[in-house]
Tab-separated table of C-alpha atoms and ligand atoms in Angstrom:
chain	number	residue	atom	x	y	z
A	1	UNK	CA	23.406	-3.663	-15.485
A	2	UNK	CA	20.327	-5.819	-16.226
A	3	UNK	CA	19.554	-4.258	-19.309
A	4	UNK	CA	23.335	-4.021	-20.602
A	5	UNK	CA	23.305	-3.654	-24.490
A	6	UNK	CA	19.427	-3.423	-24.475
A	7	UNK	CA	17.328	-0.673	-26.977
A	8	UNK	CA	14.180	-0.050	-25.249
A	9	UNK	CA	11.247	2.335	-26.611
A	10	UNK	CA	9.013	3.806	-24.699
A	11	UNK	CA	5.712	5.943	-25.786
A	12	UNK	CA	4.979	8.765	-23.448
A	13	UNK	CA	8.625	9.065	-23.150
A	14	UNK	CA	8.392	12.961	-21.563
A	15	UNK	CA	5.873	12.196	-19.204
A	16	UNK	CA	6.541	11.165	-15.128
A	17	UNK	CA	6.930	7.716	-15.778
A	18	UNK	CA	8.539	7.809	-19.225
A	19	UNK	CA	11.139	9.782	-18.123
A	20	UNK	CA	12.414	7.678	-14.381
A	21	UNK	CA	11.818	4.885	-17.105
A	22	UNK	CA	14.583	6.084	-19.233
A	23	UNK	CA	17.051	6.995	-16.336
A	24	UNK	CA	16.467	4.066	-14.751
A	25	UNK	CA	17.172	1.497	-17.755
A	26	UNK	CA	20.277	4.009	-19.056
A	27	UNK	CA	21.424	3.070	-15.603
A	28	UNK	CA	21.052	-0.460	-16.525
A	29	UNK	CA	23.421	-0.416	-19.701
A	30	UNK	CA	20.126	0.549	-22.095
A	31	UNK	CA	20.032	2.778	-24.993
A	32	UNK	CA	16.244	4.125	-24.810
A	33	UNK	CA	14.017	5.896	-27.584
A	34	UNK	CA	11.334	8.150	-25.818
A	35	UNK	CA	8.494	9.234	-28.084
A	36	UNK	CA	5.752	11.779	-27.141
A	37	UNK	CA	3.561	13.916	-28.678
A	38	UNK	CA	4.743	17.357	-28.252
A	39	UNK	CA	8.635	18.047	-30.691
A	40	UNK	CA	9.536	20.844	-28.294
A	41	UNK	CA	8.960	18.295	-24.999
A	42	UNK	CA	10.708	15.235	-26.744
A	43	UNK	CA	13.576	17.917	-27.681
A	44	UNK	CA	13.435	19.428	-24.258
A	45	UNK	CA	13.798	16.052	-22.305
A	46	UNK	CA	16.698	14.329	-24.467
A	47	UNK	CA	18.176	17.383	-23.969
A	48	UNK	CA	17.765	17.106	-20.596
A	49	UNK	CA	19.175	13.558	-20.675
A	50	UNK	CA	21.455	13.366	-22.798
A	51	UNK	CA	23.485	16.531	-20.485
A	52	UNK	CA	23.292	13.657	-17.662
A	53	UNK	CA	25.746	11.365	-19.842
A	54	UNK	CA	22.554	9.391	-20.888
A	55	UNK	CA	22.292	7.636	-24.298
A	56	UNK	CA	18.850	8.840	-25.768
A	57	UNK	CA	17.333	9.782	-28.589
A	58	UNK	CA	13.760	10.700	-29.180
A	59	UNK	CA	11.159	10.762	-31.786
A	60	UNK	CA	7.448	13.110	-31.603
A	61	UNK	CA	4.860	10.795	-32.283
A	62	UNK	CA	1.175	10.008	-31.705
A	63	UNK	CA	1.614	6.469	-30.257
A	64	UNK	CA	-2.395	5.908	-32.026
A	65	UNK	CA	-0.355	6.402	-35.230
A	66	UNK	CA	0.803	3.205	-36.773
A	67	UNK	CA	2.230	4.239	-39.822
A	68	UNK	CA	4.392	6.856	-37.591
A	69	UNK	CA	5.088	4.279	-35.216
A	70	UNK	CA	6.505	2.023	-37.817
A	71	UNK	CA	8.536	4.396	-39.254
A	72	UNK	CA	9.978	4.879	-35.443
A	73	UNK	CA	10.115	1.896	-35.083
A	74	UNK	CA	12.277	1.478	-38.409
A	75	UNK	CA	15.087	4.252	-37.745
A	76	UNK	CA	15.797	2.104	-34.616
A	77	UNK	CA	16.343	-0.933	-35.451
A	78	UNK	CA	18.602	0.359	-38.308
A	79	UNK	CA	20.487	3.037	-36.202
A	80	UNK	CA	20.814	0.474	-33.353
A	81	UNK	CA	20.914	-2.855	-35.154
A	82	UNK	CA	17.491	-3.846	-33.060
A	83	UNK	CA	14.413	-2.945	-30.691
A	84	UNK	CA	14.685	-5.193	-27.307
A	85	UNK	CA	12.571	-3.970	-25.297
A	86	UNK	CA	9.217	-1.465	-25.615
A	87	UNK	CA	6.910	0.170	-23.105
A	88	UNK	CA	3.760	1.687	-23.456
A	89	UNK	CA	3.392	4.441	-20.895
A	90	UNK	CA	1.461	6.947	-23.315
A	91	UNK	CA	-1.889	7.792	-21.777
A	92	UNK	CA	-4.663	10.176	-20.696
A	93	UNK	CA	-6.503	10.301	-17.656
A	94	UNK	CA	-10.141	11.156	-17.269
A	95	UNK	CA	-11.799	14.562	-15.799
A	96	UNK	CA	-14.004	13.058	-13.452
A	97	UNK	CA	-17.880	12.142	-14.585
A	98	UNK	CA	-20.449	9.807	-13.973
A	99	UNK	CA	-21.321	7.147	-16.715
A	100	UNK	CA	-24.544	8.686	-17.143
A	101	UNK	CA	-22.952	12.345	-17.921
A	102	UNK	CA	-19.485	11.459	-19.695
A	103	UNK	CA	-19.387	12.583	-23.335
A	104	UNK	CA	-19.220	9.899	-26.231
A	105	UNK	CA	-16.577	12.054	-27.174
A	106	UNK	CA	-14.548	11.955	-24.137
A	107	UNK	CA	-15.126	8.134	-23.899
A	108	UNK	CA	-13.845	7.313	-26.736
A	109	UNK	CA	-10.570	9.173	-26.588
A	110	UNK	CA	-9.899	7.372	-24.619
A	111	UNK	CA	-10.418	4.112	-25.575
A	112	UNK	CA	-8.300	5.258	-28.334
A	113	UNK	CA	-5.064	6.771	-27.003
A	114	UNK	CA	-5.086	4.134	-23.933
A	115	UNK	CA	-5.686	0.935	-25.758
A	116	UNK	CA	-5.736	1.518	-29.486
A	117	UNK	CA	-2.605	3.577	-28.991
A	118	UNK	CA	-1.365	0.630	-27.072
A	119	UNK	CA	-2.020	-1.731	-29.463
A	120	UNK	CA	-0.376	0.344	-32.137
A	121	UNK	CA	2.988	0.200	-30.413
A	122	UNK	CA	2.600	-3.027	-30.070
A	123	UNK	CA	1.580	-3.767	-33.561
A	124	UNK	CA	4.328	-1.082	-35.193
A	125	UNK	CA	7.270	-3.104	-32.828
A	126	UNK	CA	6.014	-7.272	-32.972
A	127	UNK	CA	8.465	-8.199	-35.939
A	128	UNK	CA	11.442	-6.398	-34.400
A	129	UNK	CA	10.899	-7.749	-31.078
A	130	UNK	CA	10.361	-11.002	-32.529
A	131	UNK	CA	13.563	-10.951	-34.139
A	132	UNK	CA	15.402	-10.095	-30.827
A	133	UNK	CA	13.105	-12.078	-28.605
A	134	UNK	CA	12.099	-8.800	-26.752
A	135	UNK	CA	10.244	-7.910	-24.508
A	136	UNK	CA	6.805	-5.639	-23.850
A	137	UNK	CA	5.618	-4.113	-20.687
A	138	UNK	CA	2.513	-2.245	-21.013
A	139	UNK	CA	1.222	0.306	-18.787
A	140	UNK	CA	-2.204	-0.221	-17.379
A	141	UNK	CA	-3.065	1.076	-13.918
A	142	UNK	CA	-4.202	-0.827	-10.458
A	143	UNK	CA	-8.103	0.618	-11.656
A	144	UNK	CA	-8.448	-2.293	-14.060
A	145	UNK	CA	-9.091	-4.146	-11.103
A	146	UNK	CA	-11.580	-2.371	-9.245
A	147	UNK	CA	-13.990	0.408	-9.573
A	148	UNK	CA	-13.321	4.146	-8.856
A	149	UNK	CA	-15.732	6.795	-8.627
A	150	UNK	CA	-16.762	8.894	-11.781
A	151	UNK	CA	-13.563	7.524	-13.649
A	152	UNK	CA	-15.576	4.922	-15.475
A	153	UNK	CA	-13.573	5.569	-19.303
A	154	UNK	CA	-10.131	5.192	-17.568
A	155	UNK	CA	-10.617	2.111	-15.871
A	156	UNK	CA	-12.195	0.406	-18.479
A	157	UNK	CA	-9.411	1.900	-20.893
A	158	UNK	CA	-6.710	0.143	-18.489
A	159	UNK	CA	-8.846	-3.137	-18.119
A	160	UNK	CA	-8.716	-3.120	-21.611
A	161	UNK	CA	-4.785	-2.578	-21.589
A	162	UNK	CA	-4.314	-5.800	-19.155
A	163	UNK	CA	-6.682	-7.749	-21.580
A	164	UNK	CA	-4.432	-7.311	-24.498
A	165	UNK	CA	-1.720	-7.863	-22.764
A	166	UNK	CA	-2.345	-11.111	-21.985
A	167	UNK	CA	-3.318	-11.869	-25.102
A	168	UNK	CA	-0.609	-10.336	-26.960
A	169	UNK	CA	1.550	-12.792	-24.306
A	170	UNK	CA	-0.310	-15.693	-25.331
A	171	UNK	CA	-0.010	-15.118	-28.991
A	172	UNK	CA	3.926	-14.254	-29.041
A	173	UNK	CA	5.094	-16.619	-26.346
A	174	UNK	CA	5.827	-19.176	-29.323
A	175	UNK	CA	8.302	-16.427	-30.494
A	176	UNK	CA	10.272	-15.963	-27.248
A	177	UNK	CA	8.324	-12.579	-26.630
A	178	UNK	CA	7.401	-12.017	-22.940
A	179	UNK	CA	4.194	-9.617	-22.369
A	180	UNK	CA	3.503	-8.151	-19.174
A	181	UNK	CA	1.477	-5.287	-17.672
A	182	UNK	CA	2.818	-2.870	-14.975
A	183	UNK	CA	-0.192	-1.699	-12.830
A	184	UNK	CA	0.877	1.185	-11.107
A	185	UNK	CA	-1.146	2.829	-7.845
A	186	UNK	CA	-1.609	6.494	-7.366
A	187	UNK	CA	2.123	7.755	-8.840
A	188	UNK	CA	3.391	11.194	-8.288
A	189	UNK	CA	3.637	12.458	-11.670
A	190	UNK	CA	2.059	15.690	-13.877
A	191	UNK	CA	-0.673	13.622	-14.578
A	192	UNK	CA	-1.798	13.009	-11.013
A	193	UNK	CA	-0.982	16.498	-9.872
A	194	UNK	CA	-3.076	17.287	-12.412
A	195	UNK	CA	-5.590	15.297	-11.560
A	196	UNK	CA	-5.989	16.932	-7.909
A	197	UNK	CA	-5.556	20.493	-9.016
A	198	UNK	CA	-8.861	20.117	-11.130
A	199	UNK	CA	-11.050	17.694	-10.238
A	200	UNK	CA	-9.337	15.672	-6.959
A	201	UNK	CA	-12.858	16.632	-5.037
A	202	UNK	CA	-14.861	15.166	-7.527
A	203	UNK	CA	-12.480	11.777	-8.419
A	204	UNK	CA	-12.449	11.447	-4.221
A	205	UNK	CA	-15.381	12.033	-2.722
A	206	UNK	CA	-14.822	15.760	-1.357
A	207	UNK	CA	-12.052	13.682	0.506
A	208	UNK	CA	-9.177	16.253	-1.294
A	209	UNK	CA	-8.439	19.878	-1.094
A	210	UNK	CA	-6.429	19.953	-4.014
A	211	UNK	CA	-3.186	18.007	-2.289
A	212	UNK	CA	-1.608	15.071	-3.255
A	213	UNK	CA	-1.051	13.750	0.390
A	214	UNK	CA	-5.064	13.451	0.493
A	215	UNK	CA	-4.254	10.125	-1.396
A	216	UNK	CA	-2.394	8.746	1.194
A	217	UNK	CA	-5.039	6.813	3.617
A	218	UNK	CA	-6.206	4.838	0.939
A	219	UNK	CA	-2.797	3.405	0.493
A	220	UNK	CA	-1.675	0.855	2.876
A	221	UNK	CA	1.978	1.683	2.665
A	222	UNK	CA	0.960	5.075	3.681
A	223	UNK	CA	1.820	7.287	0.948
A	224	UNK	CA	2.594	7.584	-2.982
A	225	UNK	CA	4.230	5.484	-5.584
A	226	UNK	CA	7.509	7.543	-7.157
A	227	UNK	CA	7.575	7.137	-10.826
A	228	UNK	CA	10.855	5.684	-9.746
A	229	UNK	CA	9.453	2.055	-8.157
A	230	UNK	CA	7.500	1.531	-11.566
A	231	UNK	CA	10.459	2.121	-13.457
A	232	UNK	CA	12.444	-0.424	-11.364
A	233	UNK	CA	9.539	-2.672	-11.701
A	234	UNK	CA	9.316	-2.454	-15.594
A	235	UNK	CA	13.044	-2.743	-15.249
A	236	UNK	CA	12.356	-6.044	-14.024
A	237	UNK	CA	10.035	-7.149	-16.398
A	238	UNK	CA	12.166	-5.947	-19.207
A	239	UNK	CA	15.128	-7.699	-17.844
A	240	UNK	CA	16.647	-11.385	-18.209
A	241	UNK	CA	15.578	-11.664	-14.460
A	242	UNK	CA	12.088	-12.267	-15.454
A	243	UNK	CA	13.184	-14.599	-18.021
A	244	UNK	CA	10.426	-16.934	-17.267
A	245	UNK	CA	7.423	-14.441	-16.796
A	246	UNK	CA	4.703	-13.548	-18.807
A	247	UNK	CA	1.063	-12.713	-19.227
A	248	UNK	CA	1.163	-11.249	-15.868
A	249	UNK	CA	0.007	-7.805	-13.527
A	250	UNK	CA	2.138	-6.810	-11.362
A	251	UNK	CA	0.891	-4.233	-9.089
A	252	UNK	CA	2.939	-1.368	-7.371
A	253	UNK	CA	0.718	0.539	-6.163
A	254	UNK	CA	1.383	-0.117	-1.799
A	255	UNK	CA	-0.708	-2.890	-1.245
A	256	UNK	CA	-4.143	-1.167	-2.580
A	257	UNK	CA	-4.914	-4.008	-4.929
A	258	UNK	CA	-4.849	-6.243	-1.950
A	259	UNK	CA	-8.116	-4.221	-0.101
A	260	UNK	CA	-10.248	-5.002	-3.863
B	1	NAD	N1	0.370	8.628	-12.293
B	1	NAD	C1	-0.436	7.693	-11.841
B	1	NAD	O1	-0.895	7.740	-10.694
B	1	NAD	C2	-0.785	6.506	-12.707
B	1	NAD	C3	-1.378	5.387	-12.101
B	1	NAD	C4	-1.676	4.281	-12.889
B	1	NAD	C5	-1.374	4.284	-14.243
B	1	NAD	N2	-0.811	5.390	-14.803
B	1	NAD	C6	-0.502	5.316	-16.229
B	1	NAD	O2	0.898	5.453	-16.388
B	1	NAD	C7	1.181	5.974	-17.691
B	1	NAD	C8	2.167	7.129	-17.546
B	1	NAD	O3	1.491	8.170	-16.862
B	1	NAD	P1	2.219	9.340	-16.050
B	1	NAD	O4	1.683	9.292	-14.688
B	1	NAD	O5	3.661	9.310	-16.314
B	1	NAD	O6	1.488	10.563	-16.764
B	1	NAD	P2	2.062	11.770	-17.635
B	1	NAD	O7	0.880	12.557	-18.025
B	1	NAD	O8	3.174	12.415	-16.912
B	1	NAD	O9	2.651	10.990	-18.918
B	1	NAD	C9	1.854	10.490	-19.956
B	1	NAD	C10	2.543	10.826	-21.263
B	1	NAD	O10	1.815	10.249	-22.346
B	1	NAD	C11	1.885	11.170	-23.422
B	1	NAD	N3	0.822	10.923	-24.390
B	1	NAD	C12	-0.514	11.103	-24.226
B	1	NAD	N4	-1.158	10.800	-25.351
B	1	NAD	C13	-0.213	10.424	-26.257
B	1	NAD	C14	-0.258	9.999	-27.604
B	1	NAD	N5	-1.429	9.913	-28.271
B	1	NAD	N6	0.900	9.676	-28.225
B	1	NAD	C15	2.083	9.777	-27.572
B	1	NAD	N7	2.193	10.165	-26.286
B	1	NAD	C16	1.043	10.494	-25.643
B	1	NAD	C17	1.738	12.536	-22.759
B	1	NAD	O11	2.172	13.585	-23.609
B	1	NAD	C18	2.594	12.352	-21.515
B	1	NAD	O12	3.928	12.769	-21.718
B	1	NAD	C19	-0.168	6.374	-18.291
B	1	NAD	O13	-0.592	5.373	-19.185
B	1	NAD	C20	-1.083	6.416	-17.080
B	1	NAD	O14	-2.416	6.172	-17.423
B	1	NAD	C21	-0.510	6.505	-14.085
């Protein structure tokens, strides 16, 4: 029961992460918040939980909006008494495209929903976590460390996430805040199985025929993360077991950080 007691938010709450996220720290004592932007999908999956003996509530919200995101922020702390913990697993991935090709447009988005939406959580939950001496894990991705082909936007966008992580660690270590960044490897979630259904051939090299197992001899453990190892590894980082951590990456993502 590491996170006995706890109140944890976490944006992208519906998605393959967000959800093993909020199983996984209910399982730990916590009371979680998802937020997402589709009502009908937030409604669906507290639903969902909340049949499996779960405590959960959830809010629709775009995590970019910080007025929104305050007001979240707000019901929590006075329906639970205070925020403890908050992740930021909202995101969007990129179709594939070369630099030379990819639309301002596209770019930009995001930039936005990846790191400005980041920030905003971050920004909308500081004083509350403050007052509880809280903690943040952000969600960048094991391609802020290294290049990928034609996925220039995302990789920047999650470079960009570990950046302000470790400044946002720096700045509210004086407060007792810890700051870290989970950077997960390929993970089988929608998002990923999305990715391979429309452009895997183009994101790989021709190396995929529209399966997720293609990923698997990049990955020195030999096959895919399950969104349940990052949610035990932002369980950690949450958690009074990483009590003296901060300003870190840690990868899950097999060992495919280790080949650069
Ligand atoms: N799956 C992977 O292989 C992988 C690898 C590395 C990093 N990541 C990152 O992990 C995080 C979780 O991804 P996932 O794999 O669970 O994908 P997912 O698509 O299942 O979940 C992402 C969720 O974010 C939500 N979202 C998007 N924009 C939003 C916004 N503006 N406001 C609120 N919610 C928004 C989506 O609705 C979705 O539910 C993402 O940040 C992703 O970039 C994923």
């Amino acid at each position: 029961m590491r996170l006995s007691g706890d109140v944890i938010l976490i944006t992208g709450g519906t998605g393959g992460m967000g959800l093993a996220m909020a199983r996984r720290f209910c399982s730990s004592g916590a009371r979680v918040v998802l937020c997402d932007l589709d009502p009908s999908s937030v409604e669906k999956a507290v639903k969902q939980l909340v049949s499996e003996g779960l405590q959960v509530k959830g809010y629709a919200a775009d995590t970019t909006n910080l007025e929104s995101m305050k007001e979240i922020v707000q019901k929590v702390v006075s329906e639970f008494g205070a925020l403890n913990g908050l992740v930021t697993a909202a995101g969007i991935r990129q179709t594939a495209e070369s630099v030379d090709k990819i639309e301002l447009e596209t770019w930009n988005l995001i930039q936005h929903i990846n790191v400005t939406g980041t920030l905003v959580a971050i920004k909308a939950s500081t004083e509350a976590l403050i007052a509880s001496k809280g903690s943040i894990v952000t969600v960048s991705s094991v391609t802020a460390l290294a290049a990928r082909m034609n996925q220039s936007a995302y990789c920047v966008s999650k470079a960009a996430v570990l950046s302000l992580t470790k400044q946002v660690a720096l700045e509210l270590a004086k407060h007792g805040v810890r700051v870290n960044a989970l950077l997960p490897g390929v993970t089988a979630t929608p998002m990923i199985e999305q990715a391979v259904r429309t452009d895997g051939p183009k994101v790989l090299e021709e190396k995929v025929k529209g399966s997720l197992e293609a990923f698997r001899p990049g990955i020195p453990l030999g096959r895919l993360a399950k969104p349940e190892e990052q949610a035990s590894a932002a369980e950690f980082l949450l958690s009074q077991d990483a009590s003296f951590i901060t300003g870190i990456a840690l990868c899950v993502d097999g060992g495919v950080s280790m080949l650069g």
